[in-house]
Backbone as a chain_set.jsonl record, in Angstrom:
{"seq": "XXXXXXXXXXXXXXXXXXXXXXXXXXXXXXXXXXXXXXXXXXXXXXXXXXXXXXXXXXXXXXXXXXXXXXXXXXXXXXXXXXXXXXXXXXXXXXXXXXXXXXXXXXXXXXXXXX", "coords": {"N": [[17.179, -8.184, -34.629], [15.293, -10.815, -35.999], [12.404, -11.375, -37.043], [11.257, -14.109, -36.609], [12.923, -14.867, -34.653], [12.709, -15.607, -31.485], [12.241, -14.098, -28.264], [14.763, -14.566, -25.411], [13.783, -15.74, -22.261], [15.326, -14.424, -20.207], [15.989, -12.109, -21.809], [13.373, -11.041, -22.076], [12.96, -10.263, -19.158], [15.078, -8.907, -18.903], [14.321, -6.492, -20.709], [12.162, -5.222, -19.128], [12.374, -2.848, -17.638], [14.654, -1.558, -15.299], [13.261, -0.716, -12.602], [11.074, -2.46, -12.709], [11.934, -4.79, -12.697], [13.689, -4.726, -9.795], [11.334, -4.663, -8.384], [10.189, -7.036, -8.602], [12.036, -8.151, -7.913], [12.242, -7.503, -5.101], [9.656, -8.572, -4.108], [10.559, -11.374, -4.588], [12.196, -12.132, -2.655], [11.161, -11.349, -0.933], [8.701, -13.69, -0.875], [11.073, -15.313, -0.526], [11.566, -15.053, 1.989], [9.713, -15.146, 3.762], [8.662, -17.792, 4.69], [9.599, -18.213, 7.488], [9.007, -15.952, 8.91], [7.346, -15.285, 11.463], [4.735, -13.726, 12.271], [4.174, -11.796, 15.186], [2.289, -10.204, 18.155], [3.536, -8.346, 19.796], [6.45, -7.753, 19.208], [10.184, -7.708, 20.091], [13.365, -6.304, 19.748], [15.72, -8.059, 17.744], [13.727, -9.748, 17.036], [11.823, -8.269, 15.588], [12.183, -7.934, 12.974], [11.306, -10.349, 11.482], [8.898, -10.7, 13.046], [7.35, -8.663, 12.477], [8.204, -6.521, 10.514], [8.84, -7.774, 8.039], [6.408, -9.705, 7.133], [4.605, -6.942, 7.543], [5.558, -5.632, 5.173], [5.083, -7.252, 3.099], [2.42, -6.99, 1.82], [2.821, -4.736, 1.346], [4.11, -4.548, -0.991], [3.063, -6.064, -2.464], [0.719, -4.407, -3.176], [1.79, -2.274, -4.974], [2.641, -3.981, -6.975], [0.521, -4.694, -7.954], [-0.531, -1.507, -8.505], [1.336, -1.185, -10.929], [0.617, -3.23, -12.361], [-1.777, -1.976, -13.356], [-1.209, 0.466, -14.431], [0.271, -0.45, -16.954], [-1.23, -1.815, -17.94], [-2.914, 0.491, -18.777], [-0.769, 2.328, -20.561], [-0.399, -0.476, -22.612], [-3.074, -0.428, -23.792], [-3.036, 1.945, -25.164], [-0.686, 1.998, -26.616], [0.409, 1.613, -29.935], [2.41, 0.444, -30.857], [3.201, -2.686, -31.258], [5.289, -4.313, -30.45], [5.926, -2.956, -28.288], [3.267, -3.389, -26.266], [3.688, -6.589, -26.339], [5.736, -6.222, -24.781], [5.167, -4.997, -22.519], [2.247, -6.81, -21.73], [4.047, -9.04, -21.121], [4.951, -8.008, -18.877], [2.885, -7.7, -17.161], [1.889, -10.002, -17.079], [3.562, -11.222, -15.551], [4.407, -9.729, -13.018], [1.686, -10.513, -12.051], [1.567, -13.365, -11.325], [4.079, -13.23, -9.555], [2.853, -11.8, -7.583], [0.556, -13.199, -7.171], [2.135, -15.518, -6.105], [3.429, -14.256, -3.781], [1.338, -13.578, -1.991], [0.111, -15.584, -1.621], [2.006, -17.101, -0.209], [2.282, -15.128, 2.294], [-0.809, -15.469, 3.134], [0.167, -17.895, 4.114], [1.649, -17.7, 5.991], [0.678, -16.005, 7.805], [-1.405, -17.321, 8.631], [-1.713, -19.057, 11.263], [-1.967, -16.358, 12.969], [-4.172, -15.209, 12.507]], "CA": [[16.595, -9.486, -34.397], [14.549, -10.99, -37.299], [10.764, -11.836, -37.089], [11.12, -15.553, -36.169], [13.116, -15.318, -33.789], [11.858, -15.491, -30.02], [13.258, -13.502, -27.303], [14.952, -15.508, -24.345], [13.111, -15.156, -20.991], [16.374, -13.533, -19.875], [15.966, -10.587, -22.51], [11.991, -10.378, -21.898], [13.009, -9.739, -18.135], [15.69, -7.015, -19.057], [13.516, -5.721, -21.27], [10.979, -4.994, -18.004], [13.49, -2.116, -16.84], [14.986, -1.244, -13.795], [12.332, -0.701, -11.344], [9.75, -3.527, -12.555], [13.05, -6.008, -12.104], [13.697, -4.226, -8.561], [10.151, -4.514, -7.525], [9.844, -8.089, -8.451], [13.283, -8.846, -7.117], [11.994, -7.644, -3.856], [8.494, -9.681, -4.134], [10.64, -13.039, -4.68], [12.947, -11.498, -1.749], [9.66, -12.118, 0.773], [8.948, -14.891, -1.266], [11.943, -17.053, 0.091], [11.935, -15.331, 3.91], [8.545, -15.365, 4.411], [8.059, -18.776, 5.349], [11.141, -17.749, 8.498], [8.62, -15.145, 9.475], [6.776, -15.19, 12.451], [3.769, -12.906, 13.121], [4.123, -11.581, 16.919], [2.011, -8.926, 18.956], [4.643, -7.569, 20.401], [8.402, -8.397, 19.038], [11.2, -7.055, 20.954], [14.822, -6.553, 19.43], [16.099, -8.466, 16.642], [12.433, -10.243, 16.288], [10.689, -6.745, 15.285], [12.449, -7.975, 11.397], [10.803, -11.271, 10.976], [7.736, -10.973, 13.555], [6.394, -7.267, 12.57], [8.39, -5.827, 8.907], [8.836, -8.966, 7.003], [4.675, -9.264, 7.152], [3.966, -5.515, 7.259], [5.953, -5.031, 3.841], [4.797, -8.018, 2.074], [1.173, -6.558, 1.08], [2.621, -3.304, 0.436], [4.918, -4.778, -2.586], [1.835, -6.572, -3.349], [-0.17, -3.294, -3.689], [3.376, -2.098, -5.539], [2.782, -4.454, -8.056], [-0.954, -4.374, -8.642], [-0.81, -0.523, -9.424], [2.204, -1.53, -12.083], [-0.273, -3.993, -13.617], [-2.86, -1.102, -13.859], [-0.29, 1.269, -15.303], [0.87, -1.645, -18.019], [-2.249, -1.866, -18.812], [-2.747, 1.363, -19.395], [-0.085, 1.886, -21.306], [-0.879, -1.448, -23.492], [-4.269, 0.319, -24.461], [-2.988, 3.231, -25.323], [0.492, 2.198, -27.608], [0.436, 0.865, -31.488], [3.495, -0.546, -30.731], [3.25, -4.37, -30.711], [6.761, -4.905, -29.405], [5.714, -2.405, -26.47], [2.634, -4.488, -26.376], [4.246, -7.514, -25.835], [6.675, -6.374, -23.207], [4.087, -4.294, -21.613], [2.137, -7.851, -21.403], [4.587, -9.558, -20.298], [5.384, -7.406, -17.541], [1.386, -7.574, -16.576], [1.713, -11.594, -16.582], [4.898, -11.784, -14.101], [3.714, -9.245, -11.98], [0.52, -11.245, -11.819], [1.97, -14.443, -11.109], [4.387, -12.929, -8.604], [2.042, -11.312, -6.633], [-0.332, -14.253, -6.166], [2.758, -16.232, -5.08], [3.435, -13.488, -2.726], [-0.459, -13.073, -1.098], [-0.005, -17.056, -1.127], [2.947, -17.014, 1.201], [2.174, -14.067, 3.055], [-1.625, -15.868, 4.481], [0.689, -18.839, 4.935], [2.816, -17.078, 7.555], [-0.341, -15.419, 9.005], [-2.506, -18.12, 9.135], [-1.873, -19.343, 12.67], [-2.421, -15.624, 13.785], [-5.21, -14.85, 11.968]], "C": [[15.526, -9.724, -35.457], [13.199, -11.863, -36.264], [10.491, -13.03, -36.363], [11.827, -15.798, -34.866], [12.892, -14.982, -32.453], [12.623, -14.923, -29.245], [13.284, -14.509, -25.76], [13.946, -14.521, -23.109], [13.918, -14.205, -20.518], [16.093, -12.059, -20.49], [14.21, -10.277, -22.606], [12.768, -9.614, -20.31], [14.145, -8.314, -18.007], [14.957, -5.877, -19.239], [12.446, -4.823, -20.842], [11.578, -3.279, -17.334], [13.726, -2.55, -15.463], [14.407, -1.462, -12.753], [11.172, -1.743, -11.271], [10.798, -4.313, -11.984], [13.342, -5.64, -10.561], [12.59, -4.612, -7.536], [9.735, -5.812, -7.261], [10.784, -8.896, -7.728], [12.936, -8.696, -5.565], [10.777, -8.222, -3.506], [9.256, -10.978, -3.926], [11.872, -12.454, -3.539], [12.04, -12.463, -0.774], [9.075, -13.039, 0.468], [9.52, -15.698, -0.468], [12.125, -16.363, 1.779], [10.462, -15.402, 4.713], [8.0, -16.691, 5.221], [8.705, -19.08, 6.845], [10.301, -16.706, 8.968], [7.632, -15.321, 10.779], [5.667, -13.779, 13.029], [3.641, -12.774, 14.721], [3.448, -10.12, 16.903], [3.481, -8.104, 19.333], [6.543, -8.299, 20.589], [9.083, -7.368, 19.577], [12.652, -7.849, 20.275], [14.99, -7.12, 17.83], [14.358, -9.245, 16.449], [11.261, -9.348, 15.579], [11.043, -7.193, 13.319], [11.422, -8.85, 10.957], [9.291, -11.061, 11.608], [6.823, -9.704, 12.985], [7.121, -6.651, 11.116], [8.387, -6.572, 8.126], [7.074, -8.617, 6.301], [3.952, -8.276, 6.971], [4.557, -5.067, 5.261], [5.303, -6.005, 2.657], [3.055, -7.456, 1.018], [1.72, -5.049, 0.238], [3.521, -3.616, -0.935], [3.51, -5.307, -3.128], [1.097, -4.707, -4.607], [1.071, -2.509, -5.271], [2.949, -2.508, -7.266], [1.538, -4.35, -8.912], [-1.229, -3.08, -9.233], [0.18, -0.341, -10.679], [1.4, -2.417, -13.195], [-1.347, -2.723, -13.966], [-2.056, -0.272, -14.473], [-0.069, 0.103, -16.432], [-0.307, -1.397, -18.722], [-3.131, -0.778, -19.702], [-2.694, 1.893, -20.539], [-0.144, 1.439, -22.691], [-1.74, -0.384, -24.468], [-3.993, 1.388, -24.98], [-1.475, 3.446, -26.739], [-0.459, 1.411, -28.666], [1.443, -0.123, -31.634], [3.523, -2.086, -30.584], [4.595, -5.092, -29.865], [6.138, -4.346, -28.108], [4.682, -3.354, -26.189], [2.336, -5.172, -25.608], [4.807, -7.496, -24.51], [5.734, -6.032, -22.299], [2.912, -5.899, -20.846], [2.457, -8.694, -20.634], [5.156, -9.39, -18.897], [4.145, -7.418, -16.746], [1.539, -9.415, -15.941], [2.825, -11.871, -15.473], [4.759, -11.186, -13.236], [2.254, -10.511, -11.428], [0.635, -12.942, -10.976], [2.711, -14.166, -9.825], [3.99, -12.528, -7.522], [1.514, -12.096, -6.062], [0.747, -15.305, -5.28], [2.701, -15.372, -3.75], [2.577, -13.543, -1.698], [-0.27, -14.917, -1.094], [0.697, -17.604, 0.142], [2.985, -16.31, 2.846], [0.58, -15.124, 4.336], [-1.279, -16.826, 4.665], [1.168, -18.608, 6.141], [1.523, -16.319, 8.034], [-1.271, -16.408, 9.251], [-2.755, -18.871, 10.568], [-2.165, -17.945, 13.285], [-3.883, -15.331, 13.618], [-6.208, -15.788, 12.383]], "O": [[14.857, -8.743, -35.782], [13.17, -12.585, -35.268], [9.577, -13.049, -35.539], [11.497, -16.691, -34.085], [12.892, -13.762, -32.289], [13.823, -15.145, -29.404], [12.324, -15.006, -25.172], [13.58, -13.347, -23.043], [13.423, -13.091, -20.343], [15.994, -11.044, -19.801], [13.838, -9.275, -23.216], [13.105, -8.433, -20.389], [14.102, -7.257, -17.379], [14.821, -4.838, -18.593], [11.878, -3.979, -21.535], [10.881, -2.739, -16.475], [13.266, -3.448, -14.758], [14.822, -2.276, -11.928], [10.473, -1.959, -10.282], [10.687, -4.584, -10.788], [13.135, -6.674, -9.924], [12.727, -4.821, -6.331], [9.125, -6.105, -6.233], [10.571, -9.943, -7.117], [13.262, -9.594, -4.789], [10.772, -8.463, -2.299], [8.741, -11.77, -3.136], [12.857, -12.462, -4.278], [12.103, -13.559, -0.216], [8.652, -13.637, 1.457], [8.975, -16.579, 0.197], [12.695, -17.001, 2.663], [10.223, -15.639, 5.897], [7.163, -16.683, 6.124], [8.367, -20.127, 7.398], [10.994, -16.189, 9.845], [6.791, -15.964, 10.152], [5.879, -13.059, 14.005], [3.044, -13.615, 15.392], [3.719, -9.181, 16.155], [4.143, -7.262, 18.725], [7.299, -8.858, 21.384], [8.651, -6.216, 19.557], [13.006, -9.026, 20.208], [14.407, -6.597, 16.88], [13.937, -9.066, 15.307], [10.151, -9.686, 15.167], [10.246, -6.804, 12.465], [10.608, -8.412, 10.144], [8.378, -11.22, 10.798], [5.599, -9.801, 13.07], [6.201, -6.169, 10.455], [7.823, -6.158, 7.113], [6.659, -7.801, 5.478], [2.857, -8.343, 6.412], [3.964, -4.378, 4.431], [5.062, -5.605, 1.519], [2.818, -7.611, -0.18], [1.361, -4.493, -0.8], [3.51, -2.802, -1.859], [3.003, -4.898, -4.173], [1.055, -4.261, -5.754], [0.718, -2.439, -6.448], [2.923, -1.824, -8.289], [1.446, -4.05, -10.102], [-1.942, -3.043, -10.236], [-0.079, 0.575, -11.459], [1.475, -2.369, -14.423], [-1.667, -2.692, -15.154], [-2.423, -0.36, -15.644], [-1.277, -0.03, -16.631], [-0.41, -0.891, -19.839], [-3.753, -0.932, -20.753], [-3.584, 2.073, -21.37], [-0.048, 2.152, -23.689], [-1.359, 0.244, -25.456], [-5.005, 1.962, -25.381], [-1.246, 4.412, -27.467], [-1.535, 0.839, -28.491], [1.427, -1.174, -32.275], [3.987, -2.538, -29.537], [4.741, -5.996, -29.042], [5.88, -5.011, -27.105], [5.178, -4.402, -25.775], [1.526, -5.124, -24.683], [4.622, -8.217, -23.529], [5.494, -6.747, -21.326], [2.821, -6.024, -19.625], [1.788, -9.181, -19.722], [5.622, -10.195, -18.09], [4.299, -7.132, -15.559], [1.359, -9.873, -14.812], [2.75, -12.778, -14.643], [4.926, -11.838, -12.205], [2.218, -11.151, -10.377], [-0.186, -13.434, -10.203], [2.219, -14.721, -8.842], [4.591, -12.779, -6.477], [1.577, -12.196, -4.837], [0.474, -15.804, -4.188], [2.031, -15.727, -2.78], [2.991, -13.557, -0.539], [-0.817, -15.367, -0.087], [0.268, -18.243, 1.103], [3.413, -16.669, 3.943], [0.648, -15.389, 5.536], [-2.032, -17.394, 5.457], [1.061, -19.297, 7.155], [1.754, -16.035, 9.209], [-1.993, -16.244, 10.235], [-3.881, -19.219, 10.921], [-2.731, -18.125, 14.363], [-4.661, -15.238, 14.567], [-7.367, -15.671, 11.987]]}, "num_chains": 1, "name": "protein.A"}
């Protein structure tokens, strides 16, 4: 690939590997069921998914992602590499972005319990 030319969003997000794409795939996962969730004291049966794990998992991808931005950053500080860098960057800014959607959604669906 020559100098000028820009890499598609598509090939930044490859470029993220495996497990950042995994981690964010399951952030925009609770993303779209979170607002279908229901905070309950005490769910019974099929409501134990949406009322009590939906909600319990959503902070812990959060946390997930926040020690991936501290690793990145890391990382960053620590290569010469400007390509790594970059990706390393860019993997700090979509985490970052993803997350706050996440923690945005998440005290949506708790805000009547809370």
């Amino acid at each position: 690939m020559e100098a000028s030319e820009a890499p598609t969003l598509a090939l930044k997000l490859k470029s993220q590997g495996v497990l950042r794409i995994l981690l964010q795939s399951s952030a925009l996962i609770l993303i779209a069921v979170l607002p279908f969730a229901e905070p309950k004291w005490n769910p019974v049966g099929w409501d134990i998914l949406p009322g009590a794990v939906i909600p319990a998992v959503a902070p812990i991808i959060f946390i997930l992602l926040m020690l991936d931005v501290m690793m990145c950053a890391v990382w960053k500080a620590d290569t010469q590499d400007q390509q790594e860098a970059a990706r390393l960057s860019f993997a700090i800014k979509t985490h970052l972005i993803v997350g706050v959607v996440l923690m945005l959604f998440w005290f949506n669906s708790f805000s009547t319990a809370l």
